[in-house]
């Protein structure tokens, strides 16, 4: 796959567009759209579509519309509209004044339907839903014509007007396209174009309508009315393309956009269907749509992912027509790449164990100037305070340990990062034998570096006891313990695969005072522990709560290896 002249990796959609520009199709214009249904928050799969559609518009000096596909009012609401706008903007894309609603076109859609009726291309059908299913046939058997198929156009028109006027109950009648009941493509067997829906207040049109157009009818006409040139959607719509084209060929649409399908993003260890994500929220399995374990844009943002890392991920996975499932490790790789170079370093002790430096003067505090980033001097320095008592992590001490344990052991030495080498003289325990404190001595000659001839391999992080700030830290694991939680029949049992340990909350963690005042949207590397950020929901200035965005190394790859061995 070569790189095209925009600098982005090429793909089959870019090739189509470049061909169209060259041949002067659509007058060389490129107009795309991102058409979410406001019935849930956007997820990482939508991000793939957003980056693709908005990215093409940017690269080919075209336009990308944000269009709410709002033809299903009972599942939609304004909270979702607002959340979608926020997420697209946060990802770094701007639709300018090009925001639309499919409901903006309800009147024009109605006119198109009337046009079809007048031309004998649509009819009002009185079959019940169950009868309609029977008449439709199967993949191997053709369908049968509805007894209402040859109803005179005038009668259909009259009934359609009455449907609009609210004279019939829900389900009593539908408007259907008159195409071909024997078509091998089920989508062409006289698909429904309009259905009756009483008693719902539409978030945009209120109670103005009691009939609503179907997606397959609305979408091509909305595209045409907006002058879209390339209507990009996911592969499951491939079989709908003949219907998309039929609608445009048989209504007075101002232009004929080209539908192009690409494969949707699937991610391991999570679900991506909005119905399932809605269920997770409604049943309280997660804190909400922005729970940091959710694959939603809002969840990833709260978890500490940056917009750049998500765009980078979408670029890496590429665009194709083959179905595939992407490893969680790849998403994490993208955020590590960004944060490794951009996140300032800090020290945080997750499981504090107090160390008393018996030879350090009681009343002394030392100020150590240390870099915020080991490679990037432009990120400046900060002051670390060092005193007679420091916290280290319990996991960094063992009373006895094999030689390969490079941290602190009884009678052994270790370097405190950015400070001194210490030696452990004594382990203090409580009545239950639990270690409560270590007595160590520090070596004044080792500040910052080992003197000649001294070899101390291990380096651990620490925080000065009197200066430490106590915080809560939330560690996240995959939301599901199965790589394809909804792979079962209809995905019915995906709830059974929820990982009970997906959130671990640590209280009493100690961080260095330089973290005071941290706010959401800032990312930090806590040395040796991973990348962290302030939790935008639970954190307060008086009691900070940090989320771990991701560990420092790819724990997924290791985990999967282990699973393969087992
Ligand atoms: P549902 O989960 O209910 O099927 P949807 O995926 O159809 O919802 P929409 O709001 O209709 O959700 O999606 C808006 C756009 O995002 C569509 O063009 C759709 O093709 C695209 N999209 C949705 N999911 C993915 C995905 N996993 N990968 C790539 N694109 C996606
Ligand atoms: Mg959809």
XYZ file of C-alpha atoms in Angstrom, residues 55-405:
351
model
C -10.124 12.937 7.206
C -11.008 12.520 3.512
C -12.714 15.925 3.498
C -9.618 17.563 4.981
C -7.183 15.766 2.671
C -9.131 16.390 -0.553
C -10.252 19.926 0.316
C -13.850 18.818 0.470
C -16.578 18.959 3.102
C -17.893 16.556 5.706
C -21.386 16.961 7.124
C -22.446 15.875 10.576
C -25.887 14.437 9.989
C -28.061 13.008 12.736
C -29.938 10.057 11.365
C -33.008 10.607 13.517
C -35.817 8.512 12.086
C -36.334 6.294 15.153
C -37.584 8.813 17.716
C -38.462 6.376 20.494
C -34.797 5.431 20.985
C -33.253 8.846 20.453
C -32.799 11.932 22.569
C -31.013 15.253 22.856
C -28.500 14.022 25.459
C -27.077 11.786 22.724
C -27.078 14.612 20.172
C -25.026 16.777 22.533
C -22.649 13.950 23.466
C -22.031 13.122 19.805
C -21.221 16.765 18.987
C -18.803 16.943 21.913
C -17.037 13.725 20.943
C -16.592 14.619 17.264
C -15.244 18.039 18.233
C -12.931 16.515 20.849
C -11.552 14.125 18.235
C -10.418 17.246 16.419
C -12.968 17.613 13.619
C -15.023 20.635 12.653
C -18.247 20.478 10.654
C -18.571 24.271 10.589
C -22.169 25.135 9.710
C -22.720 21.735 8.114
C -24.817 20.134 10.827
C -28.033 18.502 9.641
C -30.784 16.223 10.801
C -32.518 13.680 8.592
C -35.663 15.109 10.175
C -34.863 18.410 8.409
C -35.959 16.557 5.274
C -39.203 14.981 6.493
C -41.272 17.201 4.213
C -39.082 16.486 1.161
C -39.037 12.788 1.993
C -42.815 12.825 2.121
C -42.900 14.465 -1.305
C -40.534 11.819 -2.692
C -42.817 9.112 -1.321
C -45.829 10.728 -2.963
C -43.871 10.878 -6.177
C -43.155 7.154 -5.998
C -46.848 6.426 -5.374
C -47.913 8.576 -8.328
C -45.481 6.692 -10.571
C -46.696 3.287 -9.436
C -43.426 2.667 -7.598
C -44.889 2.523 -4.086
C -48.144 1.374 -2.497
C -49.849 1.335 0.851
C -49.972 -2.229 2.170
C -52.465 -3.460 4.774
C -50.766 -6.759 5.643
C -49.981 -7.256 9.315
C -46.316 -7.487 10.342
C -46.659 -11.250 10.624
C -48.283 -11.636 7.204
C -45.614 -9.424 5.700
C -42.960 -11.765 7.067
C -44.740 -14.789 5.581
C -45.096 -13.141 2.179
C -41.439 -12.121 2.122
C -40.167 -15.638 1.422
C -36.717 -16.853 2.427
C -33.190 -16.721 1.110
C -33.954 -19.815 -0.986
C -37.613 -19.140 -1.845
C -39.004 -16.097 -3.621
C -41.584 -13.956 -1.863
C -45.230 -13.556 -2.901
C -46.901 -10.347 -4.008
C -48.990 -8.591 -1.400
C -52.701 -8.520 -2.266
C -52.433 -4.709 -1.995
C -49.584 -4.454 -4.485
C -51.807 -3.482 -7.409
C -53.977 -1.087 -5.467
C -54.583 2.019 -7.664
C -52.127 4.858 -7.137
C -54.942 7.250 -6.189
C -56.122 4.928 -3.440
C -52.559 4.519 -2.088
C -52.057 8.256 -2.179
C -55.302 8.844 -0.312
C -54.387 6.253 2.336
C -50.853 7.637 2.672
C -52.311 11.122 3.304
C -54.560 9.627 5.951
C -51.592 7.812 7.517
C -49.930 11.181 7.871
C -53.127 12.728 9.229
C -53.134 10.156 12.036
C -56.204 8.210 10.967
C -54.711 4.743 11.476
C -53.189 3.014 14.469
C -49.537 1.874 14.670
C -48.863 -1.100 12.425
C -52.177 -0.894 10.565
C -50.553 0.053 7.277
C -47.135 0.744 5.809
C -45.954 2.356 2.634
C -43.856 -0.064 0.580
C -41.667 0.323 -2.474
C -42.920 -1.677 -5.462
C -39.763 -3.428 -6.658
C -39.555 -7.212 -6.989
C -40.886 -9.846 -4.572
C -38.848 -12.517 -6.356
C -35.530 -10.705 -6.116
C -32.718 -12.843 -4.701
C -31.834 -9.737 -2.682
C -34.345 -9.670 0.187
C -33.858 -5.917 0.547
C -35.570 -5.444 -2.820
C -38.691 -7.448 -1.952
C -40.957 -4.421 -1.659
C -39.239 -2.932 1.417
C -41.184 -0.703 3.802
C -40.588 3.024 3.274
C -42.839 4.515 5.976
C -44.382 3.244 9.187
C -46.896 4.692 11.638
C -45.628 5.706 15.102
C -48.072 7.488 17.356
C -47.379 9.004 20.737
C -43.661 9.682 20.441
C -42.300 13.170 20.794
C -39.437 13.541 18.355
C -36.494 15.509 19.801
C -36.452 17.768 16.715
C -39.931 17.713 15.195
C -42.005 17.239 18.352
C -45.442 15.815 17.539
C -45.578 17.134 13.971
C -45.403 13.631 12.490
C -46.956 10.267 13.244
C -45.387 8.525 10.250
C -41.642 8.039 10.054
C -39.486 7.142 7.033
C -37.295 4.031 7.151
C -33.510 4.309 7.170
C -33.096 2.766 3.693
C -35.424 5.383 2.213
C -34.160 8.339 4.232
C -30.463 7.813 3.802
C -30.013 8.043 0.007
C -32.353 11.020 -0.255
C -30.622 12.853 2.615
C -27.276 12.177 0.930
C -28.573 13.500 -2.390
C -30.165 16.607 -0.854
C -26.856 17.462 0.796
C -24.896 16.899 -2.408
C -22.831 14.093 -0.909
C -20.455 12.566 -3.452
C -19.155 9.504 -1.576
C -21.523 7.901 0.928
C -19.273 5.695 3.009
C -20.783 3.054 5.262
C -19.937 -0.289 6.821
C -20.055 -3.632 5.011
C -23.403 -4.812 6.337
C -24.989 -2.254 4.006
C -23.477 -3.819 0.893
C -26.725 -5.735 0.235
C -28.661 -2.497 0.674
C -26.753 -0.708 -2.066
C -29.146 -1.838 -4.864
C -31.984 -0.320 -2.821
C -29.957 2.863 -2.201
C -29.497 3.172 -5.955
C -33.106 2.246 -6.744
C -34.410 5.012 -4.460
C -32.174 7.596 -6.125
C -33.041 6.376 -9.631
C -36.772 6.517 -8.963
C -37.176 9.788 -7.075
C -36.377 13.291 -8.303
C -33.095 13.321 -6.353
C -30.783 16.184 -7.334
C -27.715 13.922 -7.650
C -26.593 10.334 -7.262
C -23.965 9.800 -4.538
C -21.895 6.619 -4.657
C -22.244 4.256 -1.709
C -18.942 2.643 -0.721
C -18.643 0.031 2.014
C -15.694 -0.727 4.293
C -15.277 -3.231 7.120
C -16.280 -2.135 10.586
C -13.908 -2.095 13.507
C -14.237 -4.901 16.011
C -12.151 -4.827 19.150
C -11.268 -7.759 21.396
C -12.606 -8.052 24.949
C -15.427 -5.588 24.419
C -18.797 -5.150 22.763
C -19.512 -2.380 20.303
C -23.215 -2.599 19.541
C -25.093 0.387 20.893
C -27.894 -1.860 22.089
C -25.461 -3.768 24.293
C -23.652 -0.667 25.475
C -27.047 0.815 26.393
C -27.829 -2.339 28.370
C -24.524 -2.170 30.258
C -25.349 1.394 31.295
C -29.012 0.774 32.106
C -28.301 -2.325 34.192
C -25.566 -0.555 36.159
C -22.771 -2.888 35.078
C -20.733 0.262 34.472
C -20.906 3.772 35.939
C -22.311 5.284 32.760
C -21.533 5.872 29.104
C -18.261 7.525 30.132
C -17.123 4.726 32.435
C -13.370 4.387 31.770
C -13.860 0.694 30.920
C -16.324 1.458 28.118
C -15.150 1.478 24.475
C -16.935 4.816 24.052
C -15.088 7.994 23.092
C -16.313 9.526 26.366
C -15.027 6.515 28.314
C -11.648 6.540 26.595
C -11.334 10.290 27.199
C -12.102 9.874 30.912
C -9.632 6.977 31.010
C -6.910 9.342 29.764
C -6.718 8.561 26.045
C -5.887 11.591 23.943
C -7.604 12.524 20.690
C -4.240 12.198 18.916
C -3.840 8.625 20.151
C -7.275 7.634 18.875
C -6.634 9.237 15.485
C -3.289 7.446 15.374
C -5.005 4.140 16.157
C -7.550 4.679 13.372
C -4.731 5.429 10.954
C -2.885 2.247 11.977
C -5.839 -0.118 11.579
C -6.413 1.175 8.052
C -9.419 0.821 5.782
C -10.317 -2.356 3.949
C -13.174 -4.629 3.027
C -12.067 -7.635 5.051
C -13.631 -8.265 8.423
C -11.177 -8.402 11.256
C -10.910 -7.999 14.984
C -8.240 -5.729 16.352
C -6.307 -6.552 19.512
C -6.774 -4.260 22.483
C -2.966 -4.110 22.577
C -2.937 -2.017 19.404
C -5.178 0.656 20.910
C -2.951 0.731 23.982
C 0.149 0.876 21.808
C -1.152 4.096 20.251
C -1.711 5.796 23.588
C 1.685 4.637 24.922
C 3.373 6.096 21.853
C 1.808 9.489 22.480
C 2.215 9.533 26.255
C 5.755 8.183 26.317
C 6.941 11.334 24.605
C 4.437 13.813 26.091
C 3.587 12.797 29.657
C 5.626 14.374 32.464
C 7.066 11.874 34.949
C 5.943 11.769 38.567
C 6.311 9.358 41.475
C 3.362 7.658 43.139
C 3.387 4.832 45.656
C 0.370 2.583 45.204
C 0.931 0.284 48.214
C 2.875 2.419 50.706
C 5.436 0.948 53.112
C 7.207 3.406 55.380
C 11.018 3.536 55.356
C 12.876 5.382 58.131
C 16.383 6.507 57.201
C 17.968 6.238 60.618
C 21.104 8.209 59.688
C 19.238 11.123 58.058
C 18.834 14.182 60.336
C 15.291 14.469 61.693
C 14.788 18.132 60.922
C 16.280 18.142 57.451
C 14.395 18.412 54.138
C 16.402 18.310 50.925
C 15.239 19.826 47.703
C 16.199 17.831 44.628
C 15.818 19.325 41.152
C 14.770 16.528 38.806
C 13.744 16.452 35.161
C 10.089 16.068 34.230
C 11.068 13.892 31.294
C 14.210 11.790 30.940
C 14.747 12.628 27.243
C 12.975 15.919 26.729
C 14.704 18.828 28.471
C 12.114 21.270 27.175
C 9.682 19.812 29.690
C 11.718 21.394 32.483
C 12.359 20.256 36.028
C 10.482 20.042 39.304
C 11.480 20.043 42.951
C 11.322 16.749 44.814
C 11.444 16.870 48.614
C 13.540 14.282 50.427
C 13.377 13.637 54.164
C 14.127 11.090 56.874
C 10.924 9.133 56.162
C 9.872 7.957 52.722
C 7.241 5.606 51.351
C 8.219 2.845 48.977
C 5.913 0.256 47.423
C 5.374 -2.924 49.419
C 5.998 -4.918 46.256
C 9.488 -3.438 46.030
C 10.590 -5.132 49.262
C 11.127 -8.791 50.117
C 12.699 -10.109 53.304
C 14.337 -12.795 51.244
C 14.419 -13.044 47.513
C 16.215 -14.820 44.687
C 19.150 -13.003 43.101
C 17.097 -11.799 40.173
C 14.888 -9.676 42.450
